[in-house]
mmCIF file of C-alpha atoms and ligand atoms in Angstrom:
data_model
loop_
_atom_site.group_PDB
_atom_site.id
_atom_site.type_symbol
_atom_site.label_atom_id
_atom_site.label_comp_id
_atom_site.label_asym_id
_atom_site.label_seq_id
_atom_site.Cartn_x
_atom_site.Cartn_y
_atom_site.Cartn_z
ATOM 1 C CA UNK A 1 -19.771 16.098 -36.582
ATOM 2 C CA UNK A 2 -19.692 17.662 -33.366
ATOM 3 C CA UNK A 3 -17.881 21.090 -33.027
ATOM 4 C CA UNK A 4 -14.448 20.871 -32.765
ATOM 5 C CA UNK A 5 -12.780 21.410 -29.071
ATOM 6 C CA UNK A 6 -9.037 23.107 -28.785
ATOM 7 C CA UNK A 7 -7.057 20.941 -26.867
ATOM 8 C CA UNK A 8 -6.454 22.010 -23.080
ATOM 9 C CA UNK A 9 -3.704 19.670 -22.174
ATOM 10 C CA UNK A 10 -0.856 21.844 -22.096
ATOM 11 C CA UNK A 11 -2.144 23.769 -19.131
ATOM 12 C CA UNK A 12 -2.319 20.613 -16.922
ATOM 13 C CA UNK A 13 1.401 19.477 -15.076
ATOM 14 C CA UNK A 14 2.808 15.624 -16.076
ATOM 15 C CA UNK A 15 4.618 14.186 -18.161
ATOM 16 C CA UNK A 16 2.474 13.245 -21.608
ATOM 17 C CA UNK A 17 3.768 12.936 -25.221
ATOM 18 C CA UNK A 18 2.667 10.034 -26.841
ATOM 19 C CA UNK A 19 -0.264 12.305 -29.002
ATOM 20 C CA UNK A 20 0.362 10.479 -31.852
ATOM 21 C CA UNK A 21 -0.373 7.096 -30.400
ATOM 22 C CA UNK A 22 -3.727 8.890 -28.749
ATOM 23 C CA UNK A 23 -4.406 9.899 -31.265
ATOM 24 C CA UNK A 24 -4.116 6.743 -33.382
ATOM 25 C CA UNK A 25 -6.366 4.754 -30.657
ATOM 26 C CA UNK A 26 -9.142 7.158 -31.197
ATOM 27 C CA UNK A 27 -8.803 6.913 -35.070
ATOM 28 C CA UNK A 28 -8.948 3.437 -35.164
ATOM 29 C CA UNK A 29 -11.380 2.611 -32.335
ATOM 30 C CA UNK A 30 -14.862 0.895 -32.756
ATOM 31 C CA UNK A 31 -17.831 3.167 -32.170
ATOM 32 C CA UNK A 32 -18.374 2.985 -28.771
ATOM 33 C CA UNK A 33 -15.244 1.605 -27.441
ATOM 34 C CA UNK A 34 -13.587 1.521 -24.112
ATOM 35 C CA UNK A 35 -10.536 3.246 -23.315
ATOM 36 C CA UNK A 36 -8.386 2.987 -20.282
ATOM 37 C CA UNK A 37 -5.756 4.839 -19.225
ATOM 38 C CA UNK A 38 -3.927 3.331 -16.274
ATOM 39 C CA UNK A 39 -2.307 6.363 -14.289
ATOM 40 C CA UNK A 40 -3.136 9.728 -14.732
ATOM 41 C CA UNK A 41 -2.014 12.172 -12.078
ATOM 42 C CA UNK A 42 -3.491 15.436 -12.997
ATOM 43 C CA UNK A 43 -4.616 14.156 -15.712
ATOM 44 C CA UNK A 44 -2.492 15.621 -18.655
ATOM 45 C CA UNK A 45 -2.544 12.342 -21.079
ATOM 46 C CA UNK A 46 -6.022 12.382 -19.611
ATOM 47 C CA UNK A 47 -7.153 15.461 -21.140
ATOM 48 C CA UNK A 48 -5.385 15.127 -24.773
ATOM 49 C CA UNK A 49 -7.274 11.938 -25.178
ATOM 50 C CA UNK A 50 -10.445 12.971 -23.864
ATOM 51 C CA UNK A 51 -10.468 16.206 -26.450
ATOM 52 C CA UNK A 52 -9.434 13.729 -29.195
ATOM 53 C CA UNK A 53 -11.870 10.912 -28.093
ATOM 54 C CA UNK A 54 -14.978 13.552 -27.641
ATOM 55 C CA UNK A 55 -14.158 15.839 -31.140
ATOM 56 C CA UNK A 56 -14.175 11.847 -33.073
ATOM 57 C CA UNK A 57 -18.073 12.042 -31.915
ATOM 58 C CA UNK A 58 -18.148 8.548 -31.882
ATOM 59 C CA UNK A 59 -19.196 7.419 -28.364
ATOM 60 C CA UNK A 60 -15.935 6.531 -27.461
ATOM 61 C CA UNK A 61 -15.485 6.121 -23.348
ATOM 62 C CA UNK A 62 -12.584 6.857 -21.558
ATOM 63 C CA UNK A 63 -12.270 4.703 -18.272
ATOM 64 C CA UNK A 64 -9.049 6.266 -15.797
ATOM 65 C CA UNK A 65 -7.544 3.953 -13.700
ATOM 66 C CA UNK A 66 -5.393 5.448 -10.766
ATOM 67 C CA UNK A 67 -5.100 5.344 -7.136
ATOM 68 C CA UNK A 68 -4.974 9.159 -6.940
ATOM 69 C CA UNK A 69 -2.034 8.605 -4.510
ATOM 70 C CA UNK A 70 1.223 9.028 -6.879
ATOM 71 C CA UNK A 71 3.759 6.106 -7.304
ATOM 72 C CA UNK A 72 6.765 5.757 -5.424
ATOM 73 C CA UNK A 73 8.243 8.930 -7.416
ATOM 74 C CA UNK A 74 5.649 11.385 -6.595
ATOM 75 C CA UNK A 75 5.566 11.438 -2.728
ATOM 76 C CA UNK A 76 6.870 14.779 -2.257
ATOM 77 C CA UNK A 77 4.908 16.074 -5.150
ATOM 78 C CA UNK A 78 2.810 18.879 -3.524
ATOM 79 C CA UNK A 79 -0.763 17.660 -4.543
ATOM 80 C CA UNK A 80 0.085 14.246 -3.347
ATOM 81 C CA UNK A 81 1.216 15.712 -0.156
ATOM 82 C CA UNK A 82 -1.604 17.797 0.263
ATOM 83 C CA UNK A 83 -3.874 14.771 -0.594
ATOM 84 C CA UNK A 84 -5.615 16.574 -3.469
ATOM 85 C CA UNK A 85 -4.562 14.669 -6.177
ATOM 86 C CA UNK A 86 -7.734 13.269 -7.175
ATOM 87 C CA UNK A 87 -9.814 16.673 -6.573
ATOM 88 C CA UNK A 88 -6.934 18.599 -8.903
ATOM 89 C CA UNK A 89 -7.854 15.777 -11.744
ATOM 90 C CA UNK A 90 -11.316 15.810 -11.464
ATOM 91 C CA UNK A 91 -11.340 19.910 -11.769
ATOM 92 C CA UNK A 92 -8.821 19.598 -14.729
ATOM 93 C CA UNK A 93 -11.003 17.042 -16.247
ATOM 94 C CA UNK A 94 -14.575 19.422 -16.682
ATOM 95 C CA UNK A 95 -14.360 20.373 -20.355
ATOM 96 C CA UNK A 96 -14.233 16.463 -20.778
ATOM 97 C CA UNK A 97 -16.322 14.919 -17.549
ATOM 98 C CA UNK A 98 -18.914 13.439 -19.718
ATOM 99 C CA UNK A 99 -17.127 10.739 -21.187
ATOM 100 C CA UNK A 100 -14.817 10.280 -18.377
ATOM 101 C CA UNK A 101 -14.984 7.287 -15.921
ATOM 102 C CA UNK A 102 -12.681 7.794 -12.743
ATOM 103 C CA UNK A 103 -11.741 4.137 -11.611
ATOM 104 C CA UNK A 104 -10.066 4.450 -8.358
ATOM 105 C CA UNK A 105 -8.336 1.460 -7.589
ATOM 106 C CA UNK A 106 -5.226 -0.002 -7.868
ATOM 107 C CA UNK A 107 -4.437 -0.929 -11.559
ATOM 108 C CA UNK A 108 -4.685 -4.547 -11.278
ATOM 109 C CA UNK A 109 -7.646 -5.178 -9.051
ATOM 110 C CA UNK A 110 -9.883 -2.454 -11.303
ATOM 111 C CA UNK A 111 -8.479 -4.947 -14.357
ATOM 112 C CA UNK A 112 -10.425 -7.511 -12.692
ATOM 113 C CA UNK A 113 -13.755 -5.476 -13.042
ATOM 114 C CA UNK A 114 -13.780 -5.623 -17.356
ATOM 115 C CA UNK A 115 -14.304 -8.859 -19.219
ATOM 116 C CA UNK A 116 -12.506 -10.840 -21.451
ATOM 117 C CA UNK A 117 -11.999 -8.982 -24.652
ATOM 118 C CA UNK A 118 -14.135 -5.625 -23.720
ATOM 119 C CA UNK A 119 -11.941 -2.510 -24.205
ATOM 120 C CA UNK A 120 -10.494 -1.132 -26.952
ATOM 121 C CA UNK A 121 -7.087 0.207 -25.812
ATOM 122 C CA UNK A 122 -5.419 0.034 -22.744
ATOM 123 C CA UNK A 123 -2.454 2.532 -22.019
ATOM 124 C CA UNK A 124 -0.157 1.918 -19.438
ATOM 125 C CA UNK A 125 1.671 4.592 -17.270
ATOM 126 C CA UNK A 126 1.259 3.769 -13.637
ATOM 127 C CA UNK A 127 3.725 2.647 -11.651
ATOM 128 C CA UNK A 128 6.877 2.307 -13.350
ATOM 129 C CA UNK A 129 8.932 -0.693 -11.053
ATOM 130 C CA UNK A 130 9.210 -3.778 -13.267
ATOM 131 C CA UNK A 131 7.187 -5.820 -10.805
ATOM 132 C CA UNK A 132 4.379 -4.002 -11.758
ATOM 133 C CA UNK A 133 4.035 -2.966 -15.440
ATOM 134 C CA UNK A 134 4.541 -6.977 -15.756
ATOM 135 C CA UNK A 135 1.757 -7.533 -13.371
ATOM 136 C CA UNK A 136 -0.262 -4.618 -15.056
ATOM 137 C CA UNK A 137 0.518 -5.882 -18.620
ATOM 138 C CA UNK A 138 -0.870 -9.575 -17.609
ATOM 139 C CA UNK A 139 -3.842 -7.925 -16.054
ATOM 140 C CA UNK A 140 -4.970 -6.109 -18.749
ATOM 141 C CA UNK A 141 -3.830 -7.989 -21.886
ATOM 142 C CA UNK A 142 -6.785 -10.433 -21.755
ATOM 143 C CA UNK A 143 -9.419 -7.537 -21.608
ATOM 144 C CA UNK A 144 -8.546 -6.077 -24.738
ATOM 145 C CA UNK A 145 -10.851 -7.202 -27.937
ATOM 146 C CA UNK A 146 -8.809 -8.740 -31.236
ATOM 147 C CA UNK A 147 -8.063 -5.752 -33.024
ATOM 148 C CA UNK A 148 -7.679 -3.829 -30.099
ATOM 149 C CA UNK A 149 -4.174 -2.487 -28.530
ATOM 150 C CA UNK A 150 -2.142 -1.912 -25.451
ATOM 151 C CA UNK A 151 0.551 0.715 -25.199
ATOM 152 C CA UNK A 152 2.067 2.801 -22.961
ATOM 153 C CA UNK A 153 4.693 5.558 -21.754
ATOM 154 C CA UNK A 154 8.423 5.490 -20.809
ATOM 155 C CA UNK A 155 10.020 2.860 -22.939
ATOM 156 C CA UNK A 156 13.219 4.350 -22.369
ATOM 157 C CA UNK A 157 13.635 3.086 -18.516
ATOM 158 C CA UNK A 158 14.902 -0.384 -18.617
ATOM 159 C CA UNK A 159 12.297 -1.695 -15.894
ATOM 160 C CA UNK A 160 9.662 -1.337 -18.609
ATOM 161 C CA UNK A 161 11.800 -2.778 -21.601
ATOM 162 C CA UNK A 162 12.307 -5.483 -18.894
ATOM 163 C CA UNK A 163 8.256 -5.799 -18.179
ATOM 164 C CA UNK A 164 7.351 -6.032 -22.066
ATOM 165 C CA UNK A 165 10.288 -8.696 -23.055
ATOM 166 C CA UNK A 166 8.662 -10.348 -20.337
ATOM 167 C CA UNK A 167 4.522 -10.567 -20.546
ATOM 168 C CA UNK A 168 4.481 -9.114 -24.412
ATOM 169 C CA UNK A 169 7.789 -9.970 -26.576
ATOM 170 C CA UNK A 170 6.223 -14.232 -25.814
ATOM 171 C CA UNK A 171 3.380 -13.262 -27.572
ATOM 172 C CA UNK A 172 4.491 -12.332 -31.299
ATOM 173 C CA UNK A 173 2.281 -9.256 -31.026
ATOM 174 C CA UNK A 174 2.829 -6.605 -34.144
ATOM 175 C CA UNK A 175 4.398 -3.514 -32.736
ATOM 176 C CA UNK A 176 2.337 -0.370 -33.647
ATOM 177 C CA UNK A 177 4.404 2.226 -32.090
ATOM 178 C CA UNK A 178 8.068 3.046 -31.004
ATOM 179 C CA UNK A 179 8.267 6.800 -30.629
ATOM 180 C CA UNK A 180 10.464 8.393 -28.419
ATOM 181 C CA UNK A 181 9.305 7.156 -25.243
ATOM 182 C CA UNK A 182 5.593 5.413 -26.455
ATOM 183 C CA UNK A 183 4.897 1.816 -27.411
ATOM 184 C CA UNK A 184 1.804 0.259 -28.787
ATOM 185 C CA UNK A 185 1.492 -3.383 -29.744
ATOM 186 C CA UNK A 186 -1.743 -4.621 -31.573
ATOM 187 C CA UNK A 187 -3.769 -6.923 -30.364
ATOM 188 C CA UNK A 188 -4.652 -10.305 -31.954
HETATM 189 C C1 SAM B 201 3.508 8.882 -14.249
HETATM 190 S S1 SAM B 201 2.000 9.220 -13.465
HETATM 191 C C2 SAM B 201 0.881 9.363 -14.825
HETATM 192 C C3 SAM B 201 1.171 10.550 -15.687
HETATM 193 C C4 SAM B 201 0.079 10.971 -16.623
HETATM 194 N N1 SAM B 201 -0.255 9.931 -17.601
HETATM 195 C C5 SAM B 201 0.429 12.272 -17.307
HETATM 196 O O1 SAM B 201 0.160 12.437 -18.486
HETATM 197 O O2 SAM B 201 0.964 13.182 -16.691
HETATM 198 C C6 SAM B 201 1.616 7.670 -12.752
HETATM 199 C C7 SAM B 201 0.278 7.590 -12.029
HETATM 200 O O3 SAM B 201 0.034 6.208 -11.770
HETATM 201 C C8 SAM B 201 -0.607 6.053 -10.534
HETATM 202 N N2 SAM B 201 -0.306 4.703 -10.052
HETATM 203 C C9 SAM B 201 0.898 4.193 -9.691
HETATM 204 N N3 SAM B 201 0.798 2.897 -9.372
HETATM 205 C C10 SAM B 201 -0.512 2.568 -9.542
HETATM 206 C C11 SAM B 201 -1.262 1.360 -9.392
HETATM 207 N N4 SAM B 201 -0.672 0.211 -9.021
HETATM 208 N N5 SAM B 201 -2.567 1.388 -9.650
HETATM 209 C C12 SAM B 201 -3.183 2.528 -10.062
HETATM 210 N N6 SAM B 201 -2.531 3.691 -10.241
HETATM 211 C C13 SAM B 201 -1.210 3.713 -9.987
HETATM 212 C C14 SAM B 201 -0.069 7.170 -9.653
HETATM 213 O O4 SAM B 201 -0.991 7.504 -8.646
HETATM 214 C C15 SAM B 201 0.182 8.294 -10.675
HETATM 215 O O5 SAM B 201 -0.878 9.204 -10.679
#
């Protein structure tokens, strides 16, 4: 087993707390999986699940999906402002780089990039409007494998409840995880 890296999350701004379903992705994941994690920012969530992906030494890759411009929210955030966004997560990711992929695209064209069935785990936290976790959900719901999940952050806001009674509530899926503000739903 590889040596054992302290987590270096807390020192990196945003808004994670879904550890335990991280950290239940990386447990479960097939050597050499595929993990995406649509929206990052800083890369907070980023950097929990790179430490826990990396210390499971099992060739797990995490691919990051964000435009490195904020959402709607975030325009008057100073490193969006500044236009350093992207820079500020790509410093904050080092300890991790190597198993780090930075997709920059919009969520739903860099969906169309992975084939049927390839990743492991896909964990939503981009943009938040209803509009487009459904059209994120839809995206990235065929790419996962059987046995597989998708999850994602900030259940409590009623355009997201909306979203997944939409694309995901049709499709029987098990749910995995309801934790504060996390949800996970296995995928068959
Ligand atoms: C709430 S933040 C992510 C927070 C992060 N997971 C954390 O732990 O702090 C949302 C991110 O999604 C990105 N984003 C919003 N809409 C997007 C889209 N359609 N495609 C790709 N990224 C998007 C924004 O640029 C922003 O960085």
């Amino acid at each position: 087993m590889a040596d054992q890296m302290e987590h270096f999350y807390r020192g990196i701004r945003g808004w994670f707390d879904c550890q335990a379903v991280y950290r239940w992705a990386v447990g479960t994941a097939q050597p050499g999986g595929v993990l995406v994690e649509v929206g990052a920012f800083l890369g907070r969530s980023t950097a929990f699940l790179g430490v826990e992906a990396r210390n499971a030494d099992k060739g797990l890759m995490i691919h990051v999906v964000d435009t490195w411009r904020g959402s709607r929210e975030h325009q008057q955030d100073p490193a969006v402002l500044r236009g350093t966004l992207y820079q500020q997560f790509l410093m904050n990711m080092a300890p991790v780089r190597p198993i780090i992929v930075p997709v920059r695209k919009p969520s739903v064209e860099a969906a169309k990039g992975y084939k049927d069935k390839a990743l492991q785990f896909v964990f939503i936290d981009g943009s938040h409007e209803q509009r487009d976790v459904e059209a994120d959900l839809s995206a990235w719901l065929p790419k996962i494998r059987t046995g597989g999940a998708i999850a994602g952050h900030d259940i409590h806001l009623a355009s997201v409840r909306a979203a997944i009674e939409r694309v995901v509530a049709p499709l029987a899926l098990r749910q995995l995880f309801l934790a504060p503000s996390c949800w996970a739903f296995d995928v068959r």
